[in-house]
Amino acid sequence: MAETLEQAQRVGYTCLRALLRFAFMVANNLVAIPSYVLYLIVLQPLRILDSKSFWYIEGVLFKWLLAMVASWGWWAGYTVVEWGDDVKAVSEDEAMVLVNHQATGDVCTLMMCLQDKGTVVRQMMWLMDHIFKYTNFGIVSLIHGDFFIRQGRAHRDQQLVLLKDHLEKYYRSRNRKWIVLFPEGGFLRKRRETSQAFAKKNNLPFLKHVTLPRLGATQVILKTLVAPQENGTPSGGDAVRKESKSKGLQWVIDTTIAYPKAEPIDIQTWILGYRQPTVTHVHYRIFPVKDVPAEPEALTNWLYQRFIEKEDLLTHFYETGAFPPPQGQTKATSREMTLSNLWLVAIQSFAFLSGGMWYCLFQYLYHCLF
């Protein structure tokens, strides 16, 4: 009887905590996102006079918004341990980040673990499914210049043309550095069976923990953003090349996310926090873009090889609880990614103070006008 009562109390506490966290998240969104939009509306004259400064300020606000999302998981005990190459070393260079995709929590994990990577978060561009355009964060991503891609064979060719146009128009003009994409084109649980059938038909490796990636978006990004001297193609068009002194895309960062027991965190868990504290493991491997082939067939093989390596990494992780050591080394080293609670509280406070300021301003204007 005592044990049953204790379990009921534990469930009740979990539900109450989840309800309070959800209420905080709603309040956070109601003040932070409108404040972001209103600040940028007010700053439109600066966009005309000094576009670089405008996008710098927008990037700072964007990073703070992502930090707020990261804080929901951080305060629930969802932390990150990083493995492999140190990506801070290339944080000021242009890079394409290739990530395996298991659940909606993958994006939240990236929002968290990239917070301490210098200017990366405020200068990054995301490629995401078009459905995210209709979420609460959609307006932020639209303003920031992220690209929403529509999945499906019927839309594929048109979407790749739109992606190329989008990169040429926004990537360098807004001083973007990193571009993040999920080449599998969907969640593991939804694409695994189809991918395995395709692999069997084409005599490709049988993969359980990842799916075979799609080439389209990766190829467009490389063709559009890699500097001419590296692959012989224009870097975003003549106009963009003249206005930018960019060296072009220099690195490909192969990023592998692993969850304990292969149980990914979804966005609902991230918000409500009903799952026990969990350590997500993120492995990085950096490739110079000059080593990435440009020809479609060779690029396809190269990209497949990256995901075959991801399969091996994840298999080792699920069997041992750790990623394998780099080639030629006997031991893998990891580093715990940390966030400052004081900094997170300061950002959240700024959001709520901004919300209060805008509310008072609109109240004042209303009374003046009416």
CSV table of C-alpha atoms in Angstrom, one decimal:
chain,number,residue,atom,x,y,z
A,1,MET,CA,0.0,0.0,0.0
A,2,ALA,CA,2.8,2.4,0.9
A,3,GLU,CA,4.6,1.5,-2.3
A,4,THR,CA,1.5,2.2,-4.3
A,5,LEU,CA,1.0,5.6,-2.6
A,6,GLU,CA,4.6,6.5,-3.2
A,7,GLN,CA,4.2,5.7,-6.9
A,8,ALA,CA,1.1,7.8,-7.1
A,9,GLN,CA,2.9,10.7,-5.5
A,10,ARG,CA,5.8,10.3,-7.9
A,11,VAL,CA,3.4,10.3,-10.9
A,12,GLY,CA,1.5,13.3,-9.5
A,13,TYR,CA,4.7,15.2,-9.1
A,14,THR,CA,5.9,14.4,-12.6
A,15,CYS,CA,2.5,15.5,-14.0
A,16,LEU,CA,2.6,18.8,-12.0
A,17,ARG,CA,6.1,19.5,-13.1
A,18,ALA,CA,5.2,18.8,-16.7
A,19,LEU,CA,2.2,21.1,-16.5
A,20,LEU,CA,4.3,24.0,-15.0
A,21,ARG,CA,7.0,23.5,-17.6
A,22,PHE,CA,4.4,23.6,-20.3
A,23,ALA,CA,2.9,26.8,-18.9
A,24,PHE,CA,6.4,28.4,-18.7
A,25,MET,CA,7.1,27.4,-22.3
A,26,VAL,CA,3.9,28.9,-23.5
A,27,ALA,CA,4.6,32.1,-21.6
A,28,ASN,CA,8.1,32.1,-22.9
A,29,ASN,CA,6.9,31.8,-26.5
A,30,LEU,CA,4.3,34.5,-26.1
A,31,VAL,CA,6.8,37.1,-25.0
A,32,ALA,CA,10.1,36.0,-26.8
A,33,ILE,CA,8.9,35.5,-30.3
A,34,PRO,CA,6.7,38.6,-30.7
A,35,SER,CA,9.5,40.6,-29.1
A,36,TYR,CA,12.0,39.3,-31.6
A,37,VAL,CA,9.7,40.3,-34.5
A,38,LEU,CA,9.0,43.7,-33.0
A,39,TYR,CA,12.6,44.5,-32.4
A,40,LEU,CA,13.4,43.7,-36.0
A,41,ILE,CA,10.5,45.8,-37.3
A,42,VAL,CA,11.7,48.8,-35.3
A,43,LEU,CA,15.2,48.2,-36.7
A,44,GLN,CA,14.2,48.2,-40.4
A,45,PRO,CA,15.7,51.6,-41.0
A,46,LEU,CA,19.1,50.2,-39.9
A,47,ARG,CA,18.6,47.3,-42.3
A,48,ILE,CA,18.5,49.9,-45.1
A,49,LEU,CA,21.4,52.0,-43.8
A,50,ASP,CA,23.7,49.3,-42.5
A,51,SER,CA,22.6,45.8,-43.4
A,52,LYS,CA,25.6,44.1,-41.8
A,53,SER,CA,24.8,45.6,-38.4
A,54,PHE,CA,21.1,44.7,-38.7
A,55,TRP,CA,21.9,41.1,-39.4
A,56,TYR,CA,24.4,41.1,-36.6
A,57,ILE,CA,21.7,42.2,-34.1
A,58,GLU,CA,19.2,39.7,-35.6
A,59,GLY,CA,21.8,36.9,-35.2
A,60,VAL,CA,22.3,37.8,-31.5
A,61,LEU,CA,18.5,37.7,-30.9
A,62,PHE,CA,18.2,34.5,-32.8
A,63,LYS,CA,20.9,32.9,-30.7
A,64,TRP,CA,19.1,33.9,-27.6
A,65,LEU,CA,15.9,32.4,-28.8
A,66,LEU,CA,17.6,29.1,-29.5
A,67,ALA,CA,19.3,29.3,-26.0
A,68,MET,CA,15.8,29.6,-24.5
A,69,VAL,CA,14.8,26.3,-26.2
A,70,ALA,CA,18.1,24.8,-25.1
A,71,SER,CA,17.3,25.9,-21.5
A,72,TRP,CA,14.1,23.8,-21.4
A,73,GLY,CA,16.1,20.6,-21.9
A,74,TRP,CA,19.1,21.8,-19.8
A,75,TRP,CA,16.9,22.4,-16.8
A,76,ALA,CA,15.2,19.0,-17.2
A,77,GLY,CA,18.6,17.3,-17.0
A,78,TYR,CA,19.0,16.6,-20.8
A,79,THR,CA,22.7,17.3,-21.3
A,80,VAL,CA,25.2,16.6,-24.1
A,81,VAL,CA,28.6,14.9,-24.2
A,82,GLU,CA,30.7,15.6,-27.3
A,83,TRP,CA,33.1,13.2,-29.0
A,84,GLY,CA,35.5,13.3,-32.0
A,85,ASP,CA,36.9,16.4,-33.6
A,86,ASP,CA,36.8,19.8,-31.9
A,87,VAL,CA,34.4,21.9,-34.1
A,88,LYS,CA,35.3,25.1,-32.3
A,89,ALA,CA,38.5,25.1,-34.4
A,90,VAL,CA,36.4,25.8,-37.5
A,91,SER,CA,33.6,27.9,-36.0
A,92,GLU,CA,34.7,31.0,-37.9
A,93,ASP,CA,34.9,29.2,-41.3
A,94,GLU,CA,32.0,28.2,-43.6
A,95,ALA,CA,30.9,24.6,-43.1
A,96,MET,CA,28.1,22.2,-44.0
A,97,VAL,CA,26.8,20.1,-41.1
A,98,LEU,CA,25.4,16.7,-42.0
A,99,VAL,CA,23.3,15.1,-39.2
A,100,ASN,CA,21.5,11.8,-38.7
A,101,HIS,CA,17.8,12.3,-37.9
A,102,GLN,CA,15.9,10.2,-35.4
A,103,ALA,CA,13.3,12.5,-33.8
A,104,THR,CA,12.2,16.1,-33.3
A,105,GLY,CA,14.6,16.4,-30.3
A,106,ASP,CA,17.6,16.2,-32.7
A,107,VAL,CA,17.1,19.9,-33.5
A,108,CYS,CA,16.8,20.8,-29.8
A,109,THR,CA,20.0,18.9,-29.1
A,110,LEU,CA,21.8,20.9,-31.8
A,111,MET,CA,20.4,24.1,-30.5
A,112,MET,CA,22.0,23.2,-27.1
A,113,CYS,CA,25.4,21.8,-28.1
A,114,LEU,CA,26.1,24.6,-30.6
A,115,GLN,CA,25.5,27.4,-28.1
A,116,ASP,CA,29.1,27.4,-26.9
A,117,LYS,CA,30.6,27.4,-30.5
A,118,GLY,CA,31.4,31.1,-30.8
A,119,THR,CA,29.4,32.9,-33.5
A,120,VAL,CA,28.0,29.7,-35.1
A,121,VAL,CA,24.4,29.8,-33.8
A,122,ARG,CA,23.7,33.4,-34.9
A,123,GLN,CA,25.3,32.9,-38.3
A,124,MET,CA,23.9,29.5,-39.2
A,125,MET,CA,21.2,28.5,-41.7
A,126,TRP,CA,18.9,25.5,-41.2
A,127,LEU,CA,17.3,23.3,-43.8
A,128,MET,CA,14.2,21.8,-42.4
A,129,ASP,CA,10.9,20.2,-43.4
A,130,HIS,CA,8.3,22.7,-44.7
A,131,ILE,CA,5.9,21.7,-41.9
A,132,PHE,CA,8.1,23.6,-39.4
A,133,LYS,CA,7.1,26.8,-41.2
A,134,TYR,CA,3.7,26.5,-39.5
A,135,THR,CA,4.9,26.0,-36.0
A,136,ASN,CA,5.3,28.7,-33.4
A,137,PHE,CA,9.0,29.1,-34.4
A,138,GLY,CA,8.2,29.3,-38.1
A,139,ILE,CA,8.1,33.2,-38.2
A,140,VAL,CA,11.5,33.3,-36.6
A,141,SER,CA,13.1,30.9,-39.1
A,142,LEU,CA,11.5,32.8,-42.0
A,143,ILE,CA,12.9,36.1,-40.9
A,144,HIS,CA,16.3,34.5,-40.1
A,145,GLY,CA,16.5,33.1,-43.6
A,146,ASP,CA,16.3,29.3,-43.0
A,147,PHE,CA,15.1,27.2,-45.9
A,148,PHE,CA,11.9,25.0,-45.7
A,149,ILE,CA,12.1,22.0,-48.0
A,150,ARG,CA,9.1,20.1,-49.2
A,151,GLN,CA,9.7,16.3,-49.2
A,152,GLY,CA,8.5,13.9,-51.9
A,153,ARG,CA,9.5,12.9,-55.4
A,154,ALA,CA,6.9,15.2,-57.0
A,155,HIS,CA,8.5,18.3,-55.5
A,156,ARG,CA,12.2,17.3,-55.5
A,157,ASP,CA,13.5,19.0,-58.7
A,158,GLN,CA,11.6,22.3,-58.0
A,159,GLN,CA,12.8,22.3,-54.3
A,160,LEU,CA,16.4,22.0,-55.4
A,161,VAL,CA,16.1,25.0,-57.8
A,162,LEU,CA,14.5,27.0,-55.0
A,163,LEU,CA,17.3,26.0,-52.6
A,164,LYS,CA,19.9,27.2,-55.0
A,165,ASP,CA,18.1,30.5,-55.5
A,166,HIS,CA,17.7,30.8,-51.7
A,167,LEU,CA,21.4,30.2,-51.0
A,168,GLU,CA,22.5,32.7,-53.7
A,169,LYS,CA,20.1,35.4,-52.3
A,170,TYR,CA,20.6,35.0,-48.5
A,171,TYR,CA,23.6,33.0,-47.5
A,172,ARG,CA,26.4,35.4,-48.1
A,173,SER,CA,24.3,38.6,-48.0
A,174,ARG,CA,23.5,37.7,-44.4
A,175,ASN,CA,27.0,36.5,-43.5
A,176,ARG,CA,26.0,32.9,-42.8
A,177,LYS,CA,28.8,30.5,-41.8
A,178,TRP,CA,27.3,27.1,-41.1
A,179,ILE,CA,24.4,25.3,-42.9
A,180,VAL,CA,22.8,22.4,-41.2
A,181,LEU,CA,20.9,19.7,-43.0
A,182,PHE,CA,19.5,16.2,-42.4
A,183,PRO,CA,20.4,14.2,-45.6
A,184,GLU,CA,18.2,11.2,-44.7
A,185,GLY,CA,15.2,13.4,-45.5
A,186,GLY,CA,13.1,12.2,-42.5
A,187,PHE,CA,13.0,10.4,-39.2
A,188,LEU,CA,14.7,7.1,-38.9
A,189,ARG,CA,11.6,5.2,-37.9
A,190,LYS,CA,9.7,6.5,-41.0
A,191,ARG,CA,12.4,5.9,-43.6
A,192,ARG,CA,14.2,2.8,-42.3
A,193,GLU,CA,12.1,0.1,-44.0
A,194,THR,CA,12.1,2.0,-47.4
A,195,SER,CA,15.9,2.6,-47.1
A,196,GLN,CA,16.6,-1.1,-46.4
A,197,ALA,CA,14.5,-2.2,-49.3
A,198,PHE,CA,16.4,0.2,-51.6
A,199,ALA,CA,19.7,-1.0,-50.2
A,200,LYS,CA,18.8,-4.6,-50.9
A,201,LYS,CA,17.7,-3.9,-54.4
A,202,ASN,CA,20.9,-2.0,-55.2
A,203,ASN,CA,23.3,-4.2,-53.4
A,204,LEU,CA,24.1,-1.6,-50.7
A,205,PRO,CA,24.9,-2.2,-47.0
A,206,PHE,CA,22.0,-3.0,-44.7
A,207,LEU,CA,21.7,-0.2,-42.2
A,208,LYS,CA,19.7,-0.3,-38.9
A,209,HIS,CA,20.6,2.9,-37.0
A,210,VAL,CA,20.6,5.3,-40.0
A,211,THR,CA,19.1,5.3,-43.5
A,212,LEU,CA,20.8,5.9,-46.8
A,213,PRO,CA,21.1,9.7,-47.4
A,214,ARG,CA,19.7,11.6,-50.3
A,215,LEU,CA,22.1,13.5,-52.6
A,216,GLY,CA,20.1,16.5,-53.9
A,217,ALA,CA,20.4,19.2,-51.2
A,218,THR,CA,24.0,18.3,-50.4
A,219,GLN,CA,25.0,18.6,-54.1
A,220,VAL,CA,23.3,21.9,-54.5
A,221,ILE,CA,24.9,23.3,-51.4
A,222,LEU,CA,28.4,22.2,-52.5
A,223,LYS,CA,27.9,23.5,-56.1
A,224,THR,CA,26.6,26.9,-54.8
A,225,LEU,CA,28.8,27.6,-51.8
A,226,VAL,CA,32.2,26.1,-52.6
A,227,ALA,CA,34.7,28.6,-53.9
A,228,PRO,CA,35.6,28.4,-57.6
A,229,GLN,CA,39.2,27.4,-56.9
A,230,GLU,CA,38.1,24.4,-55.0
A,231,ASN,CA,35.7,22.7,-57.4
A,232,GLY,CA,35.6,25.0,-60.4
A,233,THR,CA,32.0,26.2,-59.9
A,234,PRO,CA,30.8,29.7,-59.1
A,235,SER,CA,30.4,30.5,-55.5
A,236,GLY,CA,26.8,31.7,-55.4
A,237,GLY,CA,27.0,33.7,-58.6
A,238,ASP,CA,29.0,36.6,-59.8
A,239,ALA,CA,27.1,39.2,-57.9
A,240,VAL,CA,27.5,37.4,-54.6
A,241,ARG,CA,31.1,36.7,-55.3
A,242,LYS,CA,31.8,40.5,-55.9
A,243,GLU,CA,30.2,41.6,-52.7
A,244,SER,CA,31.7,38.9,-50.5
A,245,LYS,CA,35.3,38.1,-49.7
A,246,SER,CA,34.3,34.7,-48.4
A,247,LYS,CA,36.7,31.8,-49.0
A,248,GLY,CA,33.7,29.7,-49.7
A,249,LEU,CA,32.6,26.5,-47.9
A,250,GLN,CA,35.7,25.0,-46.4
A,251,TRP,CA,34.5,22.1,-44.2
A,252,VAL,CA,32.0,19.3,-44.0
A,253,ILE,CA,31.2,18.4,-40.4
A,254,ASP,CA,29.7,14.9,-40.1
A,255,THR,CA,27.6,14.9,-37.0
A,256,THR,CA,26.2,11.8,-35.4
A,257,ILE,CA,23.7,12.0,-32.5
A,258,ALA,CA,23.3,9.0,-30.2
A,259,TYR,CA,20.7,8.5,-27.5
A,260,PRO,CA,21.2,5.9,-24.7
A,261,LYS,CA,19.4,2.6,-25.5
A,262,ALA,CA,18.6,4.1,-29.0
A,263,GLU,CA,15.6,6.0,-27.4
A,264,PRO,CA,15.6,9.4,-29.0
A,265,ILE,CA,14.1,12.5,-27.2
A,266,ASP,CA,11.2,14.2,-29.0
A,267,ILE,CA,10.1,17.8,-28.7
A,268,GLN,CA,7.2,16.9,-26.3
A,269,THR,CA,9.7,15.3,-23.9
A,270,TRP,CA,12.1,18.2,-24.2
A,271,ILE,CA,9.3,20.6,-23.3
A,272,LEU,CA,7.5,18.6,-20.6
A,273,GLY,CA,10.6,17.0,-19.0
A,274,TYR,CA,8.8,13.8,-17.9
A,275,ARG,CA,11.7,11.6,-18.9
A,276,GLN,CA,14.5,11.0,-16.4
A,277,PRO,CA,17.7,13.1,-16.9
A,278,THR,CA,19.4,11.9,-20.1
A,279,VAL,CA,22.9,12.4,-21.6
A,280,THR,CA,22.8,12.7,-25.4
A,281,HIS,CA,26.1,11.9,-27.2
A,282,VAL,CA,27.2,13.9,-30.2
A,283,HIS,CA,30.1,12.8,-32.4
A,284,TYR,CA,31.9,15.1,-34.8
A,285,ARG,CA,34.2,14.4,-37.7
A,286,ILE,CA,35.6,17.2,-39.9
A,287,PHE,CA,36.4,16.8,-43.6
A,288,PRO,CA,38.1,19.4,-45.8
A,289,VAL,CA,35.7,20.3,-48.6
A,290,LYS,CA,38.5,19.9,-51.1
A,291,ASP,CA,38.4,16.1,-50.3
A,292,VAL,CA,34.7,15.9,-51.1
A,293,PRO,CA,34.1,14.8,-54.8
A,294,ALA,CA,31.9,17.1,-57.0
A,295,GLU,CA,30.9,14.5,-59.6
A,296,PRO,CA,27.4,13.1,-58.7
A,297,GLU,CA,28.2,9.4,-58.7
A,298,ALA,CA,31.4,9.9,-56.6
A,299,LEU,CA,29.6,12.3,-54.3
A,300,THR,CA,26.8,9.8,-53.8
A,301,ASN,CA,29.4,7.1,-52.8
A,302,TRP,CA,31.2,9.5,-50.5
A,303,LEU,CA,27.9,10.5,-48.8
A,304,TYR,CA,26.9,6.8,-48.5
A,305,GLN,CA,30.2,6.1,-46.9
A,306,ARG,CA,29.7,8.7,-44.3
A,307,PHE,CA,26.4,7.1,-43.2
A,308,ILE,CA,27.9,3.6,-43.3
A,309,GLU,CA,30.5,5.0,-40.8
A,310,LYS,CA,27.6,6.5,-38.8
A,311,GLU,CA,26.1,3.0,-38.6
A,312,ASP,CA,29.4,1.6,-37.3
A,313,LEU,CA,29.7,4.5,-34.8
A,314,LEU,CA,26.2,3.9,-33.5
A,315,THR,CA,26.5,0.2,-33.3
A,316,HIS,CA,29.6,0.6,-31.2
A,317,PHE,CA,27.9,3.1,-29.0
A,318,TYR,CA,24.8,1.0,-28.4
A,319,GLU,CA,27.0,-2.0,-27.5
A,320,THR,CA,29.6,-0.2,-25.3
A,321,GLY,CA,28.0,3.2,-24.2
A,322,ALA,CA,30.8,5.1,-25.9
A,323,PHE,CA,32.0,6.0,-29.4
A,324,PRO,CA,35.1,4.2,-30.7
A,325,PRO,CA,38.5,5.9,-30.6
A,326,PRO,CA,39.7,7.7,-33.7
A,327,GLN,CA,41.8,5.6,-36.1
A,328,GLY,CA,45.4,5.2,-34.8
A,329,GLN,CA,44.4,5.9,-31.2
A,330,THR,CA,43.6,3.5,-28.4
A,331,LYS,CA,41.2,5.6,-26.4
A,332,ALA,CA,38.3,7.9,-27.3
A,333,THR,CA,38.0,11.1,-25.3
A,334,SER,CA,34.8,13.0,-24.6
A,335,ARG,CA,34.0,16.4,-23.3
A,336,GLU,CA,30.9,17.5,-21.4
A,337,MET,CA,29.1,20.4,-23.0
A,338,THR,CA,27.9,22.9,-20.4
A,339,LEU,CA,25.7,26.0,-20.3
A,340,SER,CA,25.7,28.8,-17.8
A,341,ASN,CA,22.6,28.9,-15.7
A,342,LEU,CA,23.2,32.6,-14.9
A,343,TRP,CA,23.4,33.3,-18.7
A,344,LEU,CA,20.2,31.4,-19.4
A,345,VAL,CA,18.3,33.2,-16.6
A,346,ALA,CA,19.6,36.5,-17.9
A,347,ILE,CA,18.3,35.7,-21.4
A,348,GLN,CA,14.9,34.5,-20.1
A,349,SER,CA,14.6,37.7,-18.0
A,350,PHE,CA,15.4,39.9,-21.0
A,351,ALA,CA,12.6,38.1,-22.9
A,352,PHE,CA,10.0,38.7,-20.2
A,353,LEU,CA,11.1,42.3,-19.7
A,354,SER,CA,10.9,42.9,-23.4
A,355,GLY,CA,7.4,41.4,-23.5
A,356,GLY,CA,6.4,43.8,-20.6
A,357,MET,CA,8.0,46.7,-22.4
A,358,TRP,CA,6.1,46.1,-25.6
A,359,TYR,CA,2.9,45.5,-23.8
A,360,CYS,CA,3.2,48.9,-21.9
A,361,LEU,CA,4.2,50.7,-25.2
A,362,PHE,CA,1.1,49.4,-27.0
A,363,GLN,CA,-1.1,50.2,-24.0
A,364,TYR,CA,0.3,53.8,-24.1
A,365,LEU,CA,-0.2,54.1,-27.8
A,366,TYR,CA,-3.8,52.8,-27.5
A,367,HIS,CA,-4.7,55.3,-24.9
A,368,CYS,CA,-3.1,58.1,-26.9
A,369,LEU,CA,-5.0,57.2,-30.0
A,370,PHE,CA,-8.3,56.3,-28.5
